Short mmCIF file of C-alpha atoms in Angstrom, two decimals:
data_model
loop_
_atom_site.label_atom_id
_atom_site.label_comp_id
_atom_site.label_asym_id
_atom_site.label_seq_id
_atom_site.Cartn_x
_atom_site.Cartn_y
_atom_site.Cartn_z
CA CYS Z 1 -17.85 73.78 -21.21
CA SER Z 2 -18.12 72.49 -17.44
CA LEU Z 3 -21.75 73.59 -17.23
CA PHE Z 4 -22.65 70.85 -19.37
CA ASN Z 5 -20.01 68.14 -19.37
CA LEU Z 6 -20.96 65.27 -21.21
CA GLU Z 7 -22.37 62.79 -18.72
CA ALA Z 8 -25.13 64.97 -17.50
CA SER Z 9 -25.44 66.41 -20.34
CA LEU Z 10 -29.11 67.10 -22.08
CA TYR Z 11 -27.42 67.64 -25.09
CA THR Z 12 -27.37 63.59 -26.00
CA ILE Z 13 -27.97 63.47 -29.81
CA LYS Z 14 -24.52 64.57 -31.93
CA GLY Z 15 -26.20 63.63 -35.36
CA ILE Z 16 -28.86 62.45 -37.24
CA LEU Z 17 -28.11 60.65 -40.77
CA ILE Z 18 -30.23 59.31 -43.44
CA LEU Z 19 -27.92 58.04 -46.51
CA ASP Z 20 -28.99 56.21 -49.64
CA ASN Z 21 -27.74 52.99 -50.77
CA ASP Z 22 -24.99 54.62 -52.53
CA GLY Z 23 -23.73 56.49 -49.14
CA ASN Z 24 -25.18 59.49 -50.36
CA ARG Z 25 -26.70 62.24 -47.99
CA VAL Z 26 -30.49 62.08 -48.52
CA LEU Z 27 -30.47 64.23 -44.93
CA CYS Z 28 -28.08 65.26 -42.56
CA ASN Z 29 -28.88 67.10 -39.41
CA VAL Z 30 -25.84 66.80 -36.98
CA CYS Z 31 -25.75 68.79 -33.85
CA CYS Z 32 -22.75 70.63 -33.67
CA ARG Z 33 -23.08 71.11 -29.65
CA TRP Z 34 -21.82 67.79 -28.63
CA LEU Z 35 -18.90 67.87 -30.97
CA CYS Z 36 -17.85 71.31 -29.21
CA LEU Z 37 -18.26 69.29 -26.02
CA SER Z 38 -16.38 66.11 -26.85
CA VAL Z 39 -13.33 67.49 -28.92
CA CYS Z 40 -12.67 70.52 -27.03
CA CYS Z 41 -13.29 71.41 -23.57
CA ALA Z 42 -11.56 74.42 -23.25
CA PRO Z 43 -12.90 77.48 -21.96
CA ALA Z 44 -13.34 79.29 -25.15
CA CYS Z 45 -16.02 76.86 -26.63
CA ALA Z 46 -18.43 78.11 -24.14
CA HIS Z 47 -19.04 80.59 -26.74
CA ALA Z 48 -19.22 78.61 -29.94
CA PRO Z 49 -22.42 79.59 -31.67
CA LEU Z 50 -25.27 77.40 -31.65
CA CYS Z 51 -25.79 77.28 -35.07
CA PRO Z 52 -27.60 74.47 -37.05
CA GLN Z 53 -24.17 73.92 -39.10
CA TYR Z 54 -23.29 70.60 -38.94
CA TYR Z 55 -20.54 68.66 -37.44
CA ASP Z 56 -18.68 71.86 -35.90
CA ASP Z 57 -15.07 71.54 -34.42
CA ALA Z 58 -14.33 67.77 -34.86
CA LEU Z 59 -15.12 67.71 -38.68
CA PRO Z 60 -15.87 71.82 -39.76
CA THR Z 61 -15.53 71.06 -43.86
CA VAL Z 62 -18.15 69.15 -46.15
CA LYS Z 63 -15.04 67.30 -47.07
CA GLU Z 64 -14.34 65.55 -43.55
CA GLN Z 65 -18.02 65.02 -43.08
CA ARG Z 66 -18.37 63.26 -46.36
CA ALA Z 67 -15.20 61.49 -45.08
CA PHE Z 68 -17.00 60.30 -42.01
CA GLU Z 69 -20.13 59.52 -43.74
CA LYS Z 70 -18.34 57.45 -46.26
CA LYS Z 71 -16.75 55.48 -43.29
CA LEU Z 72 -20.14 54.93 -41.22
CA PHE Z 73 -21.74 53.81 -44.55
CA GLN Z 74 -18.68 51.60 -45.27
CA LYS Z 75 -19.10 49.64 -41.95
CA THR Z 76 -22.73 49.41 -41.51
CA ALA Z 77 -23.73 49.01 -45.23
CA LYS Z 78 -23.08 45.14 -45.59
CA ALA Z 79 -23.46 44.14 -41.97
CA ASN Z 80 -27.09 44.48 -40.38
CA ALA Z 81 -26.02 44.75 -36.66
CA GLU Z 82 -27.85 47.56 -35.80
CA ILE Z 83 -25.21 49.36 -33.42
CA ILE Z 84 -21.78 50.37 -33.98
CA MET Z 85 -18.81 52.00 -32.04
CA PHE Z 86 -16.12 54.03 -33.98
CA ASP Z 87 -13.83 57.58 -33.61
CA GLY Z 88 -15.64 58.50 -30.06
CA ILE Z 89 -18.86 57.73 -31.34
CA THR Z 90 -21.71 55.44 -30.80
CA CYS Z 91 -24.10 55.03 -33.59
CA VAL Z 92 -27.08 52.98 -33.93
CA TYR Z 93 -28.71 52.34 -37.06
CA ARG Z 94 -31.51 50.95 -39.49
CA SER Z 95 -32.02 50.14 -42.88
CA ASN Z 96 -34.61 48.88 -45.45
CA ILE Z 97 -34.96 49.07 -48.84
CA ASP Z 98 -32.27 51.58 -50.01
CA LEU Z 99 -32.15 53.60 -47.23
CA PHE Z 100 -30.16 53.79 -44.14
CA PHE Z 101 -31.39 55.91 -40.80
CA TYR Z 102 -28.43 56.85 -38.43
CA VAL Z 103 -28.66 58.35 -34.83
CA PHE Z 104 -25.62 58.94 -33.26
CA GLY Z 105 -24.20 60.21 -30.16
CA ALA Z 106 -21.04 60.16 -27.71
CA ALA Z 107 -19.10 56.86 -26.91
CA SER Z 108 -20.64 57.13 -23.55
CA GLU Z 109 -24.27 57.21 -24.70
CA ASN Z 110 -27.00 54.98 -22.97
CA GLU Z 111 -27.21 53.25 -26.35
CA LEU Z 112 -30.75 51.91 -25.19
CA LEU Z 113 -31.73 56.07 -25.52
CA LEU Z 114 -30.03 56.65 -28.86
CA ALA Z 115 -31.88 53.74 -30.21
CA THR Z 116 -35.24 54.89 -28.52
CA VAL Z 117 -34.82 57.86 -30.31
CA LEU Z 118 -33.92 56.06 -33.73
CA GLY Z 119 -37.00 53.97 -33.28
CA ALA Z 120 -39.49 56.82 -32.71
CA TYR Z 121 -37.67 58.65 -36.24
CA TYR Z 122 -38.05 55.57 -38.10
CA GLU Z 123 -41.60 54.83 -36.92
CA ALA Z 124 -43.01 58.50 -37.39
CA ILE Z 125 -41.56 58.63 -40.80
CA SER Z 126 -42.96 55.07 -41.61
CA LEU Z 127 -46.59 56.89 -40.77
CA ILE Z 128 -46.29 59.24 -43.09
CA VAL Z 129 -44.52 57.66 -45.82
CA ASN Z 130 -46.83 54.58 -46.24
CA ARG Z 131 -44.94 51.63 -44.34
CA ASP Z 132 -44.57 49.33 -47.54
CA THR Z 133 -42.85 52.24 -50.06
CA LEU Z 134 -40.90 53.45 -46.79
CA GLU Z 135 -38.12 54.07 -49.58
CA LYS Z 136 -35.77 56.86 -50.96
CA ALA Z 137 -38.20 57.90 -53.84
CA SER Z 138 -41.10 58.18 -51.37
CA LEU Z 139 -39.09 59.92 -48.87
CA LEU Z 140 -38.01 62.52 -51.28
CA GLU Z 141 -41.52 63.32 -51.95
CA GLN Z 142 -42.10 64.21 -48.52
CA MET Z 143 -39.10 65.88 -47.76
CA ASP Z 144 -40.58 68.56 -45.85
CA THR Z 145 -42.42 66.61 -43.63
CA VAL Z 146 -39.49 64.63 -43.07
CA LEU Z 147 -37.72 67.89 -41.78
CA LEU Z 148 -40.44 68.63 -39.76
CA ILE Z 149 -40.30 65.30 -37.90
CA THR Z 150 -36.65 65.54 -37.61
CA ASP Z 151 -37.02 69.11 -36.02
CA GLU Z 152 -39.53 67.88 -33.74
CA LEU Z 153 -37.84 65.09 -32.76
CA VAL Z 154 -34.38 66.61 -31.73
CA ASP Z 155 -33.64 70.28 -30.95
CA LYS Z 156 -29.81 71.16 -31.33
CA GLY Z 157 -28.83 67.62 -29.69
CA ILE Z 158 -31.46 67.75 -26.94
CA VAL Z 159 -34.53 64.66 -27.45
CA LEU Z 160 -37.43 66.56 -27.94
CA ASN Z 161 -40.29 64.19 -28.65
CA THR Z 162 -40.39 60.65 -28.79
CA ASP Z 163 -43.51 59.66 -29.30
CA ALA Z 164 -44.06 58.51 -32.72
CA GLU Z 165 -47.53 59.34 -33.40
CA SER Z 166 -47.10 62.78 -31.99
CA LEU Z 167 -44.53 63.55 -33.89
CA ALA Z 168 -46.03 62.17 -37.40
CA ARG Z 169 -49.30 64.39 -36.24
CA ILE Z 170 -47.36 67.45 -35.84
CA ALA Z 171 -45.55 67.11 -38.82
CA THR Z 172 -48.50 66.41 -40.93
CA THR Z 173 -50.98 68.74 -39.57
CA THR Z 174 -52.16 71.22 -42.27
CA LYS Z 175 -54.72 72.98 -41.27
CA SER Z 176 -54.52 76.73 -39.81
CA MET M 1 -34.41 40.25 -60.93
CA ALA M 2 -38.02 41.95 -59.79
CA HIS M 3 -35.92 43.99 -57.46
CA ARG M 4 -33.37 45.31 -60.22
CA ASP M 5 -36.35 46.61 -62.53
CA LYS M 6 -37.46 48.37 -59.37
CA LYS M 7 -34.40 49.76 -59.49
CA ASP M 8 -34.33 50.95 -62.84
CA GLU M 9 -37.78 52.33 -62.69
CA GLU M 10 -36.73 54.28 -59.70
CA ASP M 11 -33.43 55.91 -61.50
CA GLY M 12 -35.90 57.11 -64.09
CA LEU M 13 -37.80 58.94 -61.62
CA VAL M 14 -36.45 62.62 -61.39
CA ASN M 15 -34.98 63.22 -57.93
CA PRO M 16 -36.07 67.06 -57.30
CA PHE M 17 -33.21 67.29 -55.19
CA LEU M 18 -30.26 65.96 -57.08
CA GLY M 19 -27.60 68.28 -58.73
CA LEU M 20 -29.69 71.12 -57.19
CA GLU M 21 -28.00 74.33 -58.40
CA LYS M 22 -27.49 76.48 -55.49
CA SER M 23 -27.89 79.99 -58.05
CA THR M 24 -31.11 78.46 -59.63
CA VAL M 25 -32.86 78.10 -56.18
CA LEU M 26 -31.98 81.39 -54.68
CA GLN M 27 -33.77 82.51 -58.34
CA GLU M 28 -36.52 80.41 -57.51
CA ALA M 29 -36.99 81.99 -54.07
CA ARG M 30 -37.97 85.35 -55.82
CA ALA M 31 -41.43 83.76 -55.91
CA PHE M 32 -41.70 84.59 -52.13
CA ASN M 33 -42.53 87.74 -53.12
CA GLU M 34 -44.89 86.81 -55.86
CA MET M 35 -48.61 87.58 -54.67
CA PRO M 36 -51.00 85.85 -53.77
CA ILE M 37 -48.37 83.28 -52.14
CA ARG M 38 -48.71 80.00 -53.65
CA VAL M 39 -48.43 77.85 -50.96
CA SER M 40 -47.26 74.05 -52.69
CA LYS M 41 -44.55 76.04 -54.89
CA CYS M 42 -42.81 77.78 -51.67
CA LEU M 43 -42.99 74.92 -49.93
CA MET M 44 -40.90 73.10 -52.06
CA ILE M 45 -38.47 76.01 -52.75
CA LEU M 46 -37.91 76.15 -48.89
CA THR M 47 -36.97 72.10 -48.97
CA LYS M 48 -34.29 72.82 -51.59
CA LEU M 49 -33.32 75.77 -49.74
CA LEU M 50 -32.96 73.63 -46.68
CA PHE M 51 -31.55 70.65 -48.56
CA LEU M 52 -28.74 73.10 -49.95
CA ILE M 53 -27.56 74.31 -46.25
CA HIS M 54 -28.03 70.55 -45.31
CA GLN M 55 -25.90 69.28 -48.19
CA GLY M 56 -23.12 71.91 -46.85
CA ASP M 57 -23.59 74.40 -49.47
CA THR M 58 -22.26 77.79 -48.53
CA LEU M 59 -24.75 80.76 -48.98
CA GLY M 60 -23.02 84.32 -49.15
CA THR M 61 -24.25 86.72 -46.43
CA ARG M 62 -25.57 89.39 -49.48
CA GLU M 63 -27.58 86.35 -51.36
CA ALA M 64 -28.61 84.78 -47.94
CA THR M 65 -29.81 88.30 -46.54
CA GLU M 66 -31.57 88.59 -49.53
CA THR M 67 -33.51 85.39 -49.82
CA PHE M 68 -33.98 85.50 -46.19
CA PHE M 69 -35.75 89.24 -46.36
CA SER M 70 -38.21 87.76 -49.11
CA MET M 71 -38.85 84.53 -47.32
CA THR M 72 -40.03 87.11 -44.65
CA LYS M 73 -42.96 87.80 -46.84
CA LEU M 74 -44.63 84.20 -46.36
CA PHE M 75 -45.78 85.48 -42.74
CA GLN M 76 -48.57 86.72 -44.68
CA CYS M 77 -49.90 82.78 -45.49
CA PRO M 78 -51.96 81.08 -42.54
CA ASP M 79 -50.86 78.26 -43.74
CA VAL M 80 -49.42 75.95 -40.81
CA ARG M 81 -47.05 73.73 -42.92
CA LEU M 82 -45.76 76.43 -44.40
CA ARG M 83 -44.92 78.49 -41.65
CA ARG M 84 -43.09 75.46 -39.70
CA MET M 85 -41.34 75.64 -42.83
CA VAL M 86 -40.43 79.09 -42.65
CA TYR M 87 -39.30 78.71 -38.97
CA LEU M 88 -37.14 75.81 -40.17
CA THR M 89 -35.35 78.15 -42.72
CA ILE M 90 -34.90 80.66 -40.28
CA LYS M 91 -33.04 78.77 -37.52
CA ALA M 92 -31.05 77.30 -40.59
CA MET M 93 -30.10 80.99 -42.04
CA SER M 94 -29.63 82.53 -38.45
CA THR M 95 -25.77 82.69 -38.70
CA ILE M 96 -25.46 83.00 -42.11
CA SER M 97 -28.16 85.90 -42.89
CA GLU M 98 -27.81 89.20 -41.42
CA ASP M 99 -30.68 91.22 -39.70
CA VAL M 100 -32.68 87.96 -38.91
CA ILE M 101 -33.90 90.22 -36.12
CA MET M 102 -36.27 91.59 -37.95
CA VAL M 103 -38.55 88.39 -37.89
CA THR M 104 -38.73 88.68 -34.20
CA SER M 105 -42.39 90.35 -33.80
CA SER M 106 -43.53 88.20 -36.19
CA LEU M 107 -42.18 85.02 -34.04
CA MET M 108 -43.46 86.45 -30.89
CA LYS M 109 -47.47 86.60 -32.46
CA ASP M 110 -46.79 83.34 -33.34
CA MET M 111 -45.71 82.46 -30.00
CA THR M 112 -48.31 83.79 -27.99
CA ALA M 113 -51.02 82.92 -30.83
CA ARG M 114 -54.22 81.01 -29.90
CA ASP M 115 -53.57 78.32 -32.07
CA ASP M 116 -51.14 75.59 -30.59
CA THR M 117 -50.03 73.72 -33.11
CA TYR M 118 -46.86 75.99 -34.01
CA ARG M 119 -46.01 77.97 -31.16
CA GLY M 120 -43.92 75.43 -29.78
CA ALA M 121 -41.84 75.84 -32.93
CA ALA M 122 -42.15 79.40 -32.93
CA ILE M 123 -40.71 79.73 -29.46
CA ARG M 124 -37.52 77.60 -30.72
CA ALA M 125 -37.06 79.57 -33.80
CA LEU M 126 -37.52 83.04 -32.00
CA CYS M 127 -34.81 81.92 -29.17
CA THR M 128 -32.58 80.86 -32.22
CA ILE M 129 -32.39 84.27 -33.20
CA THR M 130 -32.27 86.41 -29.71
CA ASP M 131 -29.51 88.04 -28.71
CA ASN M 132 -28.99 89.26 -25.17
CA THR M 133 -30.80 92.48 -25.87
CA THR M 134 -33.98 91.21 -26.93
CA LEU M 135 -33.91 88.28 -24.35
CA GLN M 136 -34.69 91.11 -21.72
CA SER M 137 -38.16 91.88 -24.00
CA LEU M 138 -38.99 88.08 -24.28
CA GLU M 139 -38.70 87.17 -20.57
CA ARG M 140 -42.18 87.55 -19.70
CA PHE M 141 -43.43 85.26 -22.63
CA LEU M 142 -40.89 82.39 -21.78
CA LYS M 143 -41.76 82.29 -18.30
CA GLN M 144 -45.47 81.88 -19.26
CA ALA M 145 -44.92 79.52 -22.06
CA ILE M 146 -42.26 77.06 -19.83
CA VAL M 147 -45.53 76.77 -17.58
CA ASP M 148 -47.90 76.22 -20.63
CA ARG M 149 -50.47 73.48 -20.23
CA ASN M 150 -49.50 72.22 -23.76
CA PRO M 151 -46.40 69.99 -23.42
CA SER M 152 -44.99 71.07 -27.05
CA VAL M 153 -45.05 74.50 -25.71
CA SER M 154 -43.21 74.23 -22.47
CA SER M 155 -40.68 71.88 -23.78
CA GLY M 156 -39.90 74.51 -26.52
CA ALA M 157 -39.33 77.22 -24.14
CA LEU M 158 -37.53 74.82 -21.63
CA VAL M 159 -35.19 73.50 -24.22
CA SER M 160 -34.52 76.73 -25.93
CA SER M 161 -33.87 78.18 -22.29
CA LEU M 162 -31.34 75.66 -21.55
CA HIS M 163 -29.87 76.74 -25.09
CA LEU M 164 -29.81 80.63 -23.97
CA LEU M 165 -27.99 79.47 -20.92
CA ASN M 166 -24.81 80.47 -22.19
CA LYS M 167 -25.87 83.58 -23.82
CA GLY M 168 -27.56 84.88 -20.92
CA HIS M 169 -26.93 82.55 -17.69
CA ASP M 170 -28.01 85.59 -15.52
CA VAL M 171 -31.55 85.94 -16.92
CA VAL M 172 -32.85 82.67 -17.28
CA LYS M 173 -31.48 81.44 -13.84
CA ARG M 174 -34.65 83.92 -12.77
CA TRP M 175 -36.86 81.43 -14.12
CA VAL M 176 -35.99 78.67 -11.71
CA ASN M 177 -39.88 78.94 -10.26
CA GLU M 178 -41.16 78.60 -13.41
CA VAL M 179 -38.75 75.75 -14.28
CA GLN M 180 -39.80 74.07 -10.99
CA GLN M 181 -43.15 73.88 -11.69
CA ALA M 182 -42.99 72.57 -15.11
CA ALA M 183 -40.92 69.76 -13.49
CA SER M 184 -43.71 68.99 -11.25
CA ASN M 185 -46.93 69.17 -13.15
CA ASN M 186 -46.18 68.58 -17.00
CA SER M 187 -45.92 65.66 -19.39
CA ALA M 188 -43.27 63.29 -19.59
CA MET M 189 -40.69 65.07 -21.96
CA SER M 190 -41.61 68.21 -20.20
CA GLN M 191 -40.51 66.72 -17.21
CA TYR M 192 -37.12 65.68 -18.56
CA HIS M 193 -36.41 69.26 -20.10
CA ALA M 194 -37.47 71.18 -16.90
CA LEU M 195 -35.04 68.67 -14.47
CA GLY M 196 -32.33 69.08 -16.97
CA LEU M 197 -32.51 72.77 -16.90
CA LEU M 198 -32.87 73.35 -13.04
CA TYR M 199 -29.81 70.97 -12.71
CA HIS M 200 -27.95 73.00 -15.23
CA ILE M 201 -29.12 76.25 -13.76
CA LYS M 202 -27.61 74.90 -10.37
CA ALA M 203 -24.67 72.91 -11.50
CA LYS M 204 -22.24 75.26 -9.89
CA ASP M 205 -23.61 74.97 -6.41
CA ARG M 206 -22.99 71.44 -5.19
CA LEU M 207 -25.53 71.68 -2.34
CA ALA M 208 -28.18 72.79 -4.44
CA VAL M 209 -27.49 70.02 -6.59
CA GLN M 210 -27.65 67.92 -4.05
CA LYS M 211 -31.06 69.34 -2.89
CA LEU M 212 -32.44 69.02 -6.18
CA VAL M 213 -31.65 65.02 -6.53
CA ALA M 214 -32.98 64.36 -2.98
CA THR M 215 -36.54 66.38 -3.69
CA GLN M 216 -36.61 64.67 -7.34
CA ILE M 217 -35.71 60.90 -5.86
CA LYS M 218 -38.81 61.10 -3.65
CA LYS M 219 -41.22 61.48 -6.72
CA HIS M 220 -42.09 59.11 -9.11
CA LEU M 221 -40.66 60.31 -12.46
CA SER M 222 -42.88 59.19 -15.19
CA SER M 223 -40.39 59.37 -18.12
CA PRO M 224 -37.64 57.36 -18.92
CA PHE M 225 -35.44 60.18 -19.97
CA ALA M 226 -36.03 61.86 -17.24
CA THR M 227 -35.27 59.08 -14.94
CA CYS M 228 -32.20 58.37 -16.74
CA GLN M 229 -31.19 62.09 -16.13
CA LEU M 230 -31.62 61.79 -12.52
CA ILE M 231 -29.65 58.92 -12.37
CA ARG M 232 -26.82 60.49 -13.95
CA TYR M 233 -27.32 63.68 -11.62
CA SER M 234 -27.23 60.96 -8.50
CA LEU M 235 -23.99 59.61 -9.65
CA LYS M 236 -22.55 63.35 -9.67
CA VAL M 237 -23.86 63.91 -6.18
CA ILE M 238 -22.41 60.52 -4.66
CA GLU M 239 -18.80 61.30 -6.85
CA ALA M 240 -18.55 64.72 -5.46
CA ASP M 241 -18.13 63.66 -2.05
CA PRO M 242 -17.51 59.93 -1.99
CA ASP M 243 -17.49 59.98 1.74
CA ALA M 244 -20.86 61.06 2.57
CA ASN M 245 -23.43 58.40 3.55
CA HIS M 246 -25.55 58.11 0.19
CA ASP M 247 -27.98 55.38 1.20
CA ASP M 248 -30.84 57.17 -0.19
CA LEU M 249 -29.37 57.70 -3.87
CA HIS M 250 -28.07 53.82 -3.74
CA ASP M 251 -31.29 52.58 -2.62
CA PHE M 252 -32.78 55.15 -5.65
CA LEU M 253 -30.49 53.15 -7.98
CA GLU M 254 -31.45 50.02 -7.10
CA SER M 255 -34.79 50.43 -7.30
CA CYS M 256 -34.37 51.57 -10.82
CA LEU M 257 -32.76 48.19 -11.75
CA ARG M 258 -36.45 47.43 -11.45
CA ASN M 259 -37.99 50.27 -13.73
CA LYS M 260 -40.31 48.66 -16.79
CA SER M 261 -38.14 50.70 -19.29
CA GLU M 262 -34.97 48.91 -20.18
CA MET M 263 -33.33 52.11 -21.10
CA VAL M 264 -33.65 53.18 -17.44
CA VAL M 265 -32.63 49.58 -16.02
CA TYR M 266 -29.79 49.83 -18.06
CA GLU M 267 -28.79 53.36 -16.90
CA ALA M 268 -28.89 52.39 -13.36
CA ALA M 269 -26.64 49.13 -14.13
CA ARG M 270 -24.28 51.17 -15.54
CA ALA M 271 -24.28 53.65 -12.90
CA ILE M 272 -23.71 51.45 -10.24
CA VAL M 273 -21.00 49.72 -12.21
CA ASN M 274 -19.34 52.76 -12.54
CA LEU M 275 -19.29 54.09 -8.94
CA LYS M 276 -15.96 54.06 -7.62
CA ASN M 277 -16.06 52.84 -4.06
CA VAL M 278 -18.92 49.76 -5.36
CA THR M 279 -19.54 46.83 -2.86
CA ALA M 280 -19.93 43.54 -4.14
CA ARG M 281 -23.66 43.26 -2.72
CA GLN M 282 -24.28 46.32 -5.11
CA LEU M 283 -22.44 45.29 -7.83
CA ALA M 284 -24.35 42.41 -7.83
CA PRO M 285 -27.85 42.99 -8.87
CA ALA M 286 -26.33 45.45 -11.53
CA VAL M 287 -24.57 42.54 -12.88
CA SER M 288 -27.85 40.25 -12.93
CA VAL M 289 -29.56 42.69 -15.00
CA LEU M 290 -27.00 43.00 -17.61
CA GLN M 291 -26.65 39.25 -17.81
CA LEU M 292 -30.33 39.13 -18.91
CA PHE M 293 -29.54 41.69 -21.45
CA LEU M 294 -26.57 39.07 -22.75
CA SER M 295 -29.10 36.83 -24.20
CA SER M 296 -31.34 39.45 -25.81
CA PRO M 297 -32.51 39.26 -29.51
CA ARG M 298 -31.76 43.00 -29.67
CA PRO M 299 -28.08 43.54 -30.62
CA VAL M 300 -28.03 46.70 -29.44
CA LEU M 301 -29.24 45.30 -25.81
CA ARG M 302 -26.21 42.46 -25.98
CA PHE M 303 -24.11 45.44 -27.13
CA ALA M 304 -24.94 47.90 -24.04
CA ALA M 305 -24.45 44.79 -21.88
CA VAL M 306 -21.41 43.17 -23.09
CA ARG M 307 -19.71 46.29 -22.87
CA SER M 308 -20.50 47.39 -19.54
CA LEU M 309 -19.66 44.02 -18.22
CA ASN M 310 -16.12 44.43 -20.27
CA LYS M 311 -15.39 47.42 -17.95
CA VAL M 312 -16.57 45.38 -14.51
CA SER M 313 -14.61 42.87 -15.74
CA ILE M 314 -11.16 45.06 -15.51
CA SER M 315 -12.10 46.00 -11.60
CA HIS M 316 -13.92 43.43 -10.04
CA PRO M 317 -13.33 40.28 -12.58
CA ASN M 318 -14.87 38.13 -10.21
CA ALA M 319 -18.40 39.70 -10.34
CA VAL M 320 -18.20 38.48 -13.98
CA LYS M 321 -17.77 35.22 -13.22
CA THR M 322 -21.40 34.12 -13.54
CA CYS M 323 -21.66 35.37 -16.99
CA VAL M 324 -18.95 33.31 -18.31
CA LEU M 325 -21.46 31.26 -20.30
CA ASP M 326 -23.67 33.69 -21.53
CA MET M 327 -20.70 35.77 -22.87
CA GLU M 328 -18.95 32.37 -24.34
CA ASN M 329 -22.12 32.52 -26.61
CA LEU M 330 -21.37 35.81 -27.64
CA ILE M 331 -18.07 34.80 -29.02
CA THR M 332 -20.05 34.01 -32.49
CA ASP M 333 -22.36 37.07 -32.30
CA SER M 334 -23.39 38.43 -35.69
CA ASN M 335 -22.61 41.95 -34.57
CA ARG M 336 -18.69 42.19 -34.52
CA SER M 337 -18.45 44.86 -31.73
CA VAL M 338 -20.49 42.35 -29.25
CA ALA M 339 -18.36 39.54 -30.19
CA THR M 340 -14.83 41.52 -30.01
CA LEU M 341 -15.98 42.87 -26.63
CA ALA M 342 -16.99 39.28 -25.27
CA ILE M 343 -13.91 37.88 -26.22
CA THR M 344 -12.03 40.61 -24.27
CA THR M 345 -13.94 40.28 -21.72
CA LEU M 346 -13.54 36.54 -21.19
CA LEU M 347 -9.81 36.79 -21.71
CA LYS M 348 -9.91 39.30 -18.47
CA ILE M 349 -11.73 36.91 -16.26
CA GLY M 350 -10.76 33.51 -17.80
CA ASN M 351 -8.50 30.62 -16.78
CA GLU M 352 -7.24 27.69 -18.12
CA ALA M 353 -10.44 25.85 -17.80
CA SER M 354 -12.23 28.23 -19.36
CA VAL M 355 -9.39 28.71 -22.51
CA ASP M 356 -10.22 25.05 -22.96
CA ARG M 357 -13.61 25.44 -24.23
#
């Protein structure tokens, strides 16, 4: 793992989550890569699969993931504070009518970098889902586009593109 | 009241993803085999499938493989959106389904297609299913993609190469010339990915890293992300050899304090306060930009600044003395973490006079 030690690594995003106002998952795209880096730094983890499964070694089961999400939600639902730190993560978030958007990285991560990613994500989604109605129902209607935007934004923990307009454009191209 | 009505109305709406049954979705997925392909129906099924996987549902190897196989039929349809969703599903299923390698040729065709819209995404999907043996046959295409003029194509190839470093370090190492080219003449984000890849290829060779950083700081990187990364690498170089003369690197860090991107300014300030043998003269400008952030209307900036200053206050309490007033304003901050950090910082630098206030 020395190859990708945290501070100099391009794997900056640990996860992206969208929760609804009950704290349930709307979308969860957690990059396992980081967790492998931060939790175990044994040589063995160099062979950990780069898989799109969510929460790798630290939170391997769905039960643990949900517990994390619940904790995150409880800590963020009431206070609209934009940023929070706990359990070795820095999390920036944004909420609107009935949705919570989270982007999180390592505790040592540049907070403004995370905020830039979150800003781009929120903005891109707003561009495709009409700004006045960015809420759960309209988001669910365009779930495929949201998935495509997420994919263009971050690739396995590496920030890929933070230009909201081009994110929205790429994700909504329909012509062949 | 209006709000409540709205909520009730919403609850009446059918959430298509609520209470999805795995077996039902897999059953529906048989529609992939139907001809002609119904795009919107297939899009919906793929979304449901991804939703199930994201929710943590576990698919058995056999059912996953069967679904994966029928999904490959969708490659016959030219719809871009459908194609992109197929890529996402390939990536999501790459570890649960068997024989994913059979889509290699379809993806290779897409990554070299004339239409730019999905080439980058095709490369990223392809590299997810690539193993060591197929990597060799992809080498030529990936090298070309790295220097491609379209930023999404070159970024896609660069990021994929970075992921592949673990699997085939020796192969990726050979692409250093192409990566170098991408680092100097491409879009902002490609610049960032190229710089990152160059660093990781050379990370084990201290002199090579030194040389890389020395060349890059002379250029003016347009991407804030790339600049942040370069700041981190500069810090590494200084830490690796603390006794050598690093004036050029120190100058670079200081110049970044005047960058127009707040992200870069903060990264530079954070790097300077984290230097092991930092002098008071080096510390002062970094502390003053952090002090400016303390009164920002954005909680994220206040948080970042107070966290860094808290760290400085442990090693150099005197350097933070100038921030006492701004820090006191944060004791009642709406963000609890900011308030807590401000209090603990004040305790470290405080004396009897400030306790009174």
